[in-house]
Tab-separated table of C-alpha atoms in Angstrom:
chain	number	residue	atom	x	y	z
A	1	UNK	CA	5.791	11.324	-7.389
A	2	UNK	CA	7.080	11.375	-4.038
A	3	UNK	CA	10.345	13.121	-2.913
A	4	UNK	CA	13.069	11.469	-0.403
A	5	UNK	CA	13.314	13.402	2.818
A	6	UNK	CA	9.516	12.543	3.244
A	7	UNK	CA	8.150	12.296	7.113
A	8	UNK	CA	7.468	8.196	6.502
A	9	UNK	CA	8.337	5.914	8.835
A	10	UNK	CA	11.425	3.525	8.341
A	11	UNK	CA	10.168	0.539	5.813
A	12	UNK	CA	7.227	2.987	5.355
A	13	UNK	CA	4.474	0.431	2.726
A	14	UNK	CA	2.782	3.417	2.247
A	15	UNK	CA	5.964	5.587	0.662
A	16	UNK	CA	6.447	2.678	-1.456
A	17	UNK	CA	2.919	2.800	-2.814
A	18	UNK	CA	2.802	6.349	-3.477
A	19	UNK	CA	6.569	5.956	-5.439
A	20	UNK	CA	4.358	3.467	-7.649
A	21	UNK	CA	2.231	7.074	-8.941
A	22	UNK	CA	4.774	7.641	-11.169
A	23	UNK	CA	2.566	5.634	-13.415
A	24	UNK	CA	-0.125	7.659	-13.764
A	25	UNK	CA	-0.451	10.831	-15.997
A	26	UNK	CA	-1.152	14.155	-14.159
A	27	UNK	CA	-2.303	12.908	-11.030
A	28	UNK	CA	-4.190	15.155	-8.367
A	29	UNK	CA	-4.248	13.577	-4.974
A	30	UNK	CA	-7.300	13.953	-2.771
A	31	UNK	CA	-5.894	12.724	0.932
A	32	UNK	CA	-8.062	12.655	4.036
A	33	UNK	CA	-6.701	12.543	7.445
A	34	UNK	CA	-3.972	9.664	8.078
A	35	UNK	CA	-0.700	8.369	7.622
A	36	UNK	CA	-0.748	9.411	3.948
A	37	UNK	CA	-1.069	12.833	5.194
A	38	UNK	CA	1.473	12.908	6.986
A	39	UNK	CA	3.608	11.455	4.986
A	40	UNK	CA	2.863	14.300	2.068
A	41	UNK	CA	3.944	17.390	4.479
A	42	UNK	CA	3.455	20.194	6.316
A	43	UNK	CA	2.986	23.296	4.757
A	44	UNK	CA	4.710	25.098	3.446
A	45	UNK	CA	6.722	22.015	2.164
A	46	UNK	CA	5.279	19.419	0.017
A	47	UNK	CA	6.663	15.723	-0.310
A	48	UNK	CA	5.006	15.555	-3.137
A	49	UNK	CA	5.411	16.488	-6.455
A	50	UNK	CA	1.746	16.609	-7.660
A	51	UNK	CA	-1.121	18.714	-6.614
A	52	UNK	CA	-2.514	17.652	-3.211
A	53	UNK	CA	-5.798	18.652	-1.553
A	54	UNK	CA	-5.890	17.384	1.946
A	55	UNK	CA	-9.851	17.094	2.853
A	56	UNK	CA	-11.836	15.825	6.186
A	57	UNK	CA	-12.334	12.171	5.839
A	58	UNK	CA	-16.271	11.823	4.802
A	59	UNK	CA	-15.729	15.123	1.954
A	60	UNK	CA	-13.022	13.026	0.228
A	61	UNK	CA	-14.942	11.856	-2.902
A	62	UNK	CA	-17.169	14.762	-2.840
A	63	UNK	CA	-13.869	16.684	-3.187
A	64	UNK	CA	-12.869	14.772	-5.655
A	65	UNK	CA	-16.163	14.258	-7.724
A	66	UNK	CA	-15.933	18.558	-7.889
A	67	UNK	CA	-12.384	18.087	-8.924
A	68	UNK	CA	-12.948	16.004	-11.667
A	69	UNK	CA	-15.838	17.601	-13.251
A	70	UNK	CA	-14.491	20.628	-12.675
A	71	UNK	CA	-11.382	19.698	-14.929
A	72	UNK	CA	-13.053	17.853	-17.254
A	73	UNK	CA	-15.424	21.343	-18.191
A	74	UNK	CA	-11.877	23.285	-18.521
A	75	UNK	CA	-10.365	20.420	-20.339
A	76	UNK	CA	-7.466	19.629	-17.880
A	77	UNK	CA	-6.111	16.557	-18.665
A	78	UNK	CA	-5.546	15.234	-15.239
A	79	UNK	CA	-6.096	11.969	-13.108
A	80	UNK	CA	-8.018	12.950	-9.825
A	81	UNK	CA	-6.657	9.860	-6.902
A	82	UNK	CA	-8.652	9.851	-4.095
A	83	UNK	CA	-5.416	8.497	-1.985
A	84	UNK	CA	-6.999	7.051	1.696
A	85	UNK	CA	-6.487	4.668	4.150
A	86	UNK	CA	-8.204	1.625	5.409
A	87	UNK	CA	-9.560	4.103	8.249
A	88	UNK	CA	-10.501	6.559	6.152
A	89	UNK	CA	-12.524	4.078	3.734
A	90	UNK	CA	-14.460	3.315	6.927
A	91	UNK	CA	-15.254	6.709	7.946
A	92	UNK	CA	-16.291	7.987	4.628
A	93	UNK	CA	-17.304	5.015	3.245
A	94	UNK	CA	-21.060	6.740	2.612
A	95	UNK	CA	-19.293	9.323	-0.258
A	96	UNK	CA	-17.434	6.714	-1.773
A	97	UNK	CA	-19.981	4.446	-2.087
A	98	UNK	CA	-22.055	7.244	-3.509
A	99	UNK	CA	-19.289	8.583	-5.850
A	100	UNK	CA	-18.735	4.746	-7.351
A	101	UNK	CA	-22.549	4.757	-7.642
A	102	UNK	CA	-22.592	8.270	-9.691
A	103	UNK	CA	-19.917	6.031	-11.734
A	104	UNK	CA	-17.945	9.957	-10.787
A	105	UNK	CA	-14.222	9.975	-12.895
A	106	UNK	CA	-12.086	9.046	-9.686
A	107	UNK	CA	-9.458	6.408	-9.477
A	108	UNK	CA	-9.538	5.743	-5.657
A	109	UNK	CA	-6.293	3.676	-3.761
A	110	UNK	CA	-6.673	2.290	-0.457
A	111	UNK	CA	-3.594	2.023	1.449
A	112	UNK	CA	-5.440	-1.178	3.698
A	113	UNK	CA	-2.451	-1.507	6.892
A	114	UNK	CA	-5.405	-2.973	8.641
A	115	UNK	CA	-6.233	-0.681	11.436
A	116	UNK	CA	-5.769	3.010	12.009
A	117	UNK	CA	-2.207	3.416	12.357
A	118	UNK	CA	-1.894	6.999	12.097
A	119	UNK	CA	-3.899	7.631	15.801
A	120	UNK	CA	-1.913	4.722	17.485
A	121	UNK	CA	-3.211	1.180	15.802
A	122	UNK	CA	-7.140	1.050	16.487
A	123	UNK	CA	-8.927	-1.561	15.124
A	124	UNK	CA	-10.559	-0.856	11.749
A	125	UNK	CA	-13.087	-2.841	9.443
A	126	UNK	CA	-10.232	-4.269	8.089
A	127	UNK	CA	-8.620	-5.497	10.743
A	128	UNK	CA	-8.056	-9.125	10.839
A	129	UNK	CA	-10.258	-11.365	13.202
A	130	UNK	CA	-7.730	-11.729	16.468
A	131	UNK	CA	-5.085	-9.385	15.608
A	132	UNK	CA	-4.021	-6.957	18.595
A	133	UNK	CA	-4.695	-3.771	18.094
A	134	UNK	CA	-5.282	-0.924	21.237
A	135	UNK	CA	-9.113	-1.217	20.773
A	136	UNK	CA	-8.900	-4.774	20.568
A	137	UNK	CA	-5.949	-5.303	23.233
A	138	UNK	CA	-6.961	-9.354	23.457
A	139	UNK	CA	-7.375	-9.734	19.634
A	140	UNK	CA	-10.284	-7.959	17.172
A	141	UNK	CA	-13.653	-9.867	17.436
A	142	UNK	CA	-14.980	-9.137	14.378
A	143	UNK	CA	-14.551	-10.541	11.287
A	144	UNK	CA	-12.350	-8.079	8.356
A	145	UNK	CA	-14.369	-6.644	5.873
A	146	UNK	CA	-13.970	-7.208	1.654
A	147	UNK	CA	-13.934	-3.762	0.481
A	148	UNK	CA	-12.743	-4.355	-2.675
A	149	UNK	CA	-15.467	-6.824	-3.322
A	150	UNK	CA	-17.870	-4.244	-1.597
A	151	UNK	CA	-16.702	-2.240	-4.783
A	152	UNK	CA	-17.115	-4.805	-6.860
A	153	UNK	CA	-20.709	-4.814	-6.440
A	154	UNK	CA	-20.958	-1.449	-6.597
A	155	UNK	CA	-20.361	-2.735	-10.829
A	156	UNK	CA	-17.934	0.189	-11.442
A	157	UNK	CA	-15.536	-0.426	-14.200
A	158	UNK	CA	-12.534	-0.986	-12.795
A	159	UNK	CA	-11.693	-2.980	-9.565
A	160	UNK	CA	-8.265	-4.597	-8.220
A	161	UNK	CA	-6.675	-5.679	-5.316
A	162	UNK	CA	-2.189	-5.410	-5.176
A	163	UNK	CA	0.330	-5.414	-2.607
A	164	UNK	CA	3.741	-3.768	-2.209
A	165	UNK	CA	5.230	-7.334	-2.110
A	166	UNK	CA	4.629	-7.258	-5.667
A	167	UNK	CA	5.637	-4.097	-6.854
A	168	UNK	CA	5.498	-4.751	-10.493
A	169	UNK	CA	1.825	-5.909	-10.744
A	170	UNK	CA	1.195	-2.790	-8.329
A	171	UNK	CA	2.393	-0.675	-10.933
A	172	UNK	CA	1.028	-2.329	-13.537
A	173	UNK	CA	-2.175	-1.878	-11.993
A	174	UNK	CA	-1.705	1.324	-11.237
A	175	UNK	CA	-0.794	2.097	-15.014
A	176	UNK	CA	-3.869	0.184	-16.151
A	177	UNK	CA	-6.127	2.242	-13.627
A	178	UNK	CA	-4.699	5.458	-14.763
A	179	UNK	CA	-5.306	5.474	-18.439
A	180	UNK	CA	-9.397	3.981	-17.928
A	181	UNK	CA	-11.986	6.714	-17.446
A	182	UNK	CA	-14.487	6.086	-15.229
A	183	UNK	CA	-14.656	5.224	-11.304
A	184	UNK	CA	-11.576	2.908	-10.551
A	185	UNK	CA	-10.779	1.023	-7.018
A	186	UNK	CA	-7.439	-0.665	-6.240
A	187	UNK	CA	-6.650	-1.957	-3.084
A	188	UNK	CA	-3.367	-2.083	-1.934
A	189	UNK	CA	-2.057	-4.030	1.096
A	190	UNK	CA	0.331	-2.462	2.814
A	191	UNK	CA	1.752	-4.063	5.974
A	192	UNK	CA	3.253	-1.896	8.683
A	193	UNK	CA	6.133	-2.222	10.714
A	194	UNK	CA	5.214	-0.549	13.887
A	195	UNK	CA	1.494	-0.825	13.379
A	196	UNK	CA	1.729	-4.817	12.872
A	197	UNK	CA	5.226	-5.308	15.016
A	198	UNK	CA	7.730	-6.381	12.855
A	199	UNK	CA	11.330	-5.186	11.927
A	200	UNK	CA	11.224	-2.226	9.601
A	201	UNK	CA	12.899	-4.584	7.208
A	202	UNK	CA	10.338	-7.019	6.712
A	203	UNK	CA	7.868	-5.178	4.732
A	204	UNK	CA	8.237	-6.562	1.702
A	205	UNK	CA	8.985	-10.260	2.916
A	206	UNK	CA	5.317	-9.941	5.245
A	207	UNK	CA	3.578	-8.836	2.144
A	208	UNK	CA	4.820	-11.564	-0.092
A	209	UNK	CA	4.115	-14.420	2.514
A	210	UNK	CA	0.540	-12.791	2.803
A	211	UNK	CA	-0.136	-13.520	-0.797
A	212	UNK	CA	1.611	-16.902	-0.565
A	213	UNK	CA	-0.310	-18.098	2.455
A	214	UNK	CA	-3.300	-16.795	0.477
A	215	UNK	CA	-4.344	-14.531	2.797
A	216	UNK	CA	-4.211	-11.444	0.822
A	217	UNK	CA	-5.357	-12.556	-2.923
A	218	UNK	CA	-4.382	-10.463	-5.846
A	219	UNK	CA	-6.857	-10.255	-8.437
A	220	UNK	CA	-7.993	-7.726	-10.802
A	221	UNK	CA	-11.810	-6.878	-12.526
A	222	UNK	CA	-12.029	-4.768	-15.613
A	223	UNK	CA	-15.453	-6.652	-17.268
A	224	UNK	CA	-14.032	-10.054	-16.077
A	225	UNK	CA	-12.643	-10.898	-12.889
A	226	UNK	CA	-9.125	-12.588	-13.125
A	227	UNK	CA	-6.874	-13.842	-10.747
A	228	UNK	CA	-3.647	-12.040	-10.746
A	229	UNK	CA	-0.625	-13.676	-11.405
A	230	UNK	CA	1.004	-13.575	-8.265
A	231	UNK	CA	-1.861	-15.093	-6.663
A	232	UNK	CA	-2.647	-17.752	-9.327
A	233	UNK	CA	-1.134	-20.800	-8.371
A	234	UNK	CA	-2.157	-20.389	-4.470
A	235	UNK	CA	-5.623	-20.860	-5.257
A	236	UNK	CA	-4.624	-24.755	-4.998
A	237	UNK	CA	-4.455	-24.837	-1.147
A	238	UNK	CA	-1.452	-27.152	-1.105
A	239	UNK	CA	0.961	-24.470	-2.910
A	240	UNK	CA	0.446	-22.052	0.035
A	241	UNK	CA	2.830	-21.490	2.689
A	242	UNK	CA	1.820	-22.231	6.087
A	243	UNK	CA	0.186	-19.697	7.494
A	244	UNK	CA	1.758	-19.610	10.640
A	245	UNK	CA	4.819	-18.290	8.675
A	246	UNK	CA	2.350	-15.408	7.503
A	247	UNK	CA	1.398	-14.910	11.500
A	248	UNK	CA	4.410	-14.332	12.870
A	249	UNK	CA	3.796	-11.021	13.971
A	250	UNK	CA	3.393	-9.220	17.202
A	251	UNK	CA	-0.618	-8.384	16.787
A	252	UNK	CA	-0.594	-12.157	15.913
A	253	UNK	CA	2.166	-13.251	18.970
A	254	UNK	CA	-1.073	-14.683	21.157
A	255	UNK	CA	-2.671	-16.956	18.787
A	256	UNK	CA	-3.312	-20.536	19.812
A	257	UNK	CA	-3.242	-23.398	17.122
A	258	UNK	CA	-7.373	-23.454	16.711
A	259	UNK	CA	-6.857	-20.022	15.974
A	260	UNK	CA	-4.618	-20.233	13.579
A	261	UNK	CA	-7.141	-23.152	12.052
A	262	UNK	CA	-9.735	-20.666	12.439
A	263	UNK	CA	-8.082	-18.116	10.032
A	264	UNK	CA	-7.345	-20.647	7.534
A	265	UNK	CA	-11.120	-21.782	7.499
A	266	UNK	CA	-11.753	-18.154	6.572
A	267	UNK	CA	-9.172	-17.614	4.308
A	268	UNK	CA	-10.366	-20.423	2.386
A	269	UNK	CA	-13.844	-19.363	2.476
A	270	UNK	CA	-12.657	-16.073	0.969
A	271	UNK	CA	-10.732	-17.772	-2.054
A	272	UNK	CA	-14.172	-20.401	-2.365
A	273	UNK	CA	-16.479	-16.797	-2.571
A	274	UNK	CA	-14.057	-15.334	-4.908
A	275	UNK	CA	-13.366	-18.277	-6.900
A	276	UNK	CA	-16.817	-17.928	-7.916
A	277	UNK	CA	-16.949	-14.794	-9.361
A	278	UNK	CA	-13.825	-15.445	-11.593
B	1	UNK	CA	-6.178	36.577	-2.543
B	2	UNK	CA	-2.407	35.797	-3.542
B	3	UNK	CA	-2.857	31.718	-2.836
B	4	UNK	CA	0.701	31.402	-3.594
B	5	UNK	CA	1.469	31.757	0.587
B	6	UNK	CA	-0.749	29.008	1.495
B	7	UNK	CA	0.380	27.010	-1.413
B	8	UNK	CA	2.664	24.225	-0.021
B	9	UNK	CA	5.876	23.987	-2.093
B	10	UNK	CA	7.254	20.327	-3.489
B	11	UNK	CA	10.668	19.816	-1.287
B	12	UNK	CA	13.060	17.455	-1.137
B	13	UNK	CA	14.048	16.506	2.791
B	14	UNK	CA	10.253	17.638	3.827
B	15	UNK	CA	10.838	16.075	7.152
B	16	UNK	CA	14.537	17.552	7.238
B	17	UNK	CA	17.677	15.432	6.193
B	18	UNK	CA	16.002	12.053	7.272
B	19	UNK	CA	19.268	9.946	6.804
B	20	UNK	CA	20.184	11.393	10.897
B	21	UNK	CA	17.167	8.665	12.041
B	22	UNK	CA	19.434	5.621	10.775
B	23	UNK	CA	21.004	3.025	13.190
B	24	UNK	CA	22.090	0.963	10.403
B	25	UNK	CA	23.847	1.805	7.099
B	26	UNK	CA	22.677	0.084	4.116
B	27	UNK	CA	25.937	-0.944	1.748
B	28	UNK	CA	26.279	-1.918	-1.639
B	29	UNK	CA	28.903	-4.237	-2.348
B	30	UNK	CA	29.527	-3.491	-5.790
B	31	UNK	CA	30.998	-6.456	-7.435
B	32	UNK	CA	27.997	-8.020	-6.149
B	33	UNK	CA	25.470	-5.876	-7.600
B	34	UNK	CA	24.261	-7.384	-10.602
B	35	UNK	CA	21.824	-3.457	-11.630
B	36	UNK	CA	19.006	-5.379	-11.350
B	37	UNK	CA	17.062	-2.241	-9.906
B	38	UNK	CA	14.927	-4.585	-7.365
B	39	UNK	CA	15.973	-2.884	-4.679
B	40	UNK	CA	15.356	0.954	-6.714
B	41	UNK	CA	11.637	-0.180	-7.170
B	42	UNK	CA	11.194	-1.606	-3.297
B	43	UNK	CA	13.291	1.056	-0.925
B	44	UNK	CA	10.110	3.179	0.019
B	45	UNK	CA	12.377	6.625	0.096
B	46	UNK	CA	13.451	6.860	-2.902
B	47	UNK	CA	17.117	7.217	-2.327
B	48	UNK	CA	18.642	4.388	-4.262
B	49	UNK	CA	19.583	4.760	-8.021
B	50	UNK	CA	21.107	2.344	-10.585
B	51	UNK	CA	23.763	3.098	-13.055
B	52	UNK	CA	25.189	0.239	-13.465
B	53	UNK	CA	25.331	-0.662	-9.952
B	54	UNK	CA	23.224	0.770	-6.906
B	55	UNK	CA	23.718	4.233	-5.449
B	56	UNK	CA	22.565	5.101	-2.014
B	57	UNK	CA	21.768	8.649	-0.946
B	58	UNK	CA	22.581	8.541	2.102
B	59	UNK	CA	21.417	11.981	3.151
B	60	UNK	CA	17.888	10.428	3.097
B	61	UNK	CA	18.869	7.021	3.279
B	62	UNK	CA	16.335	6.011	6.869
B	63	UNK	CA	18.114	2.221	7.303
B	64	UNK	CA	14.901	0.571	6.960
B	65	UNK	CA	16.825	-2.540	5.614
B	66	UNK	CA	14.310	-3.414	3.080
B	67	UNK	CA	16.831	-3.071	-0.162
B	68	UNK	CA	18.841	-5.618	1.844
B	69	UNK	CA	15.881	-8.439	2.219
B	70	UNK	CA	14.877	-8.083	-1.475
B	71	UNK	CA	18.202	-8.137	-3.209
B	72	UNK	CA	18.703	-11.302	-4.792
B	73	UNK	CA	22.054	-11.100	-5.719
B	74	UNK	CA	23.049	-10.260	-1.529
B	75	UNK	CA	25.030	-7.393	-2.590
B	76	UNK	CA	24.121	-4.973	0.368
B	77	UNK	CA	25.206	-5.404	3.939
B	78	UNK	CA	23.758	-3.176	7.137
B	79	UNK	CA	26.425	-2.027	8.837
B	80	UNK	CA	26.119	-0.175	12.590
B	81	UNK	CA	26.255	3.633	12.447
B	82	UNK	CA	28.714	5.095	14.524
């Protein structure tokens, strides 16, 4: 759905997401401001090659809501994506909250690179506790935020967490999503080169060893909340990685060991929470 | 209103020929390459198709590297741009 040539940056998680729309049927993507936006062009050339309405952050699912009822009364067969970031979840967090209340027709992605990388790196909800960002230039202080378990309660019908590291259940996923009616949420973790400091090459290899530390757990609710099977066999603590090998990152480069503890207190307190829901 | 002006068009090379912004040159050494596609579904551009082996476009092609860290089969090689 997305065309080479595209203003991404080298090792871009984001690009590789939105190559993943390819399966879904007739999508029309709502983007508010961010990377994402960028990434899909300046007028009057499109990266994309499906409809795109670029909106101000807290009209996104409003947008989209009017999209999709709007299609439904012509009977245009099309999937409306509200496409955002992590930042842009934040800032118009009241609509989509509201939109997965009104149970609206949306599937919405969240690109989650953990701060707001498009402005320079600032610190987001769903930054982790301690990393470096330029609002939080000695390490974040606040803990990261759920979302997708935030959606979760919201009871819509369809809710799921991926990662580019596993590009196959990402897809799958994104197939799944696509062909339910109904107000879907998939969160996708996409780790960023610049944004996090690593080599543009790593991408892939620093989203994998997030799932295998079990820091980033892929699971997937559609009724019934499942594990997914990438992430299965690290909810036994003593298949994960070490974490440290997760860490090594430049927003991470000033952790001490109790830190490092620290994170994998919460990390298990995370799999414990959602352990119980499955 | 004619929207068609304000309509943006879908283009390939949107940010121009993006290949000019690589330092390193992503090969594929063919004997190697087993078509697997990995690297097709992971290199976020787009520019690699497999017909039999992998096919790099390098008009696009940014060097990001990534196609090199997931091959399995360690068929592609960065080598320094001139």
């Amino acid at each position: 759905m997305i065309l080479p040539g595209n203003a991404s940056c080298q090792g871009c998680p984001i690009a590789m997401a939105m190559r993943c729309l390819d399966e879904i049927e007739n999508p029309v993507l709502v983007i508010p401001a961010g990377c994402s936006t960028v990434i899909a062009g300046l007028h009057p050339k499109s990266a994309m090659k499906c409809p795109v309405v670029h909106v101000p952050f807290a009209s996104t699912h409003s947008v989209a809501c009017g999209l999709s009822e709007a299609y439904r009364k012509l009977g245009v067969d099309a999937t409306i994506v509200a496409w955002m970031g992590d930042g842009a979840a934040d800032i118009g967090f009241a609509t989509l909250s509201a939109s997965a209340t009104r149970k609206d027709d949306i599937l919405t992605v969240v690109v989650d690179n953990e701060a707001y990388m498009n402005t320079g790196t600032q610190a987001s909800l769903s930054t982790f506790w301690k990393a470096k960002t330029t609002t939080s230039p000695t390490g974040k202080t606040e803990e990261k935020r759920n979302l997708a378990l935030v959606m979760l309660a919201h009871k819509v019908d369809y809710v799921a967490t991926a990662s580019v590291g596993y590009i196959r259940d990402l897809r799958r996923k994104f197939r799944t999503a696509g062909k339910k009616d109904g107000f879907r949420f998939i969160h996708v973790h996409t780790p960023c080169p610049p944004g996090w400091r690593f080599p543009s090459e790593k991408t892939v290899e620093v989203a994998r060893k997030a799932v295998m530390s079990g820091a980033w757990i892929l699971w997937e609710y559609d009724g019934k909340l499942r594990i997914s099977p990438p992430s299965e066999k690290y909810a036994d603590k003593s298949k994960r990685i070490p974490l440290k090998e997760y860490l090594n990152q430049g927003r991470f480069a000033h952790l001490s060991d109790e830190d490092v503890k620290e994170i994998e207190r919460k990390i298990d307190e995370e799999w414990d929470l959602l352990l119980k829901f499955s | 209103m004619r929207l068609d002006p304000i309509l943006s068009k879908a283009t390939v090379g949107s940010a121009g020929e993006t290949g000019s912004w690589r330092n390193f040159r992503p090969v594929v050494e063919a004997e190697k390459c087993s078509g697997c596609k990995e690297c097709f579904y992971y290199c976020p551009e787009g520019v690699i198709e497999v017909k039999g082996v992998a096919r790099i476009d390098y008009r696009f092609c940014k060097g990001c590297g990534v196609c090199r860290e997931v091959c399995r089969q360690k068929a592609i090689v960065m080598v320094q741009e001139e």
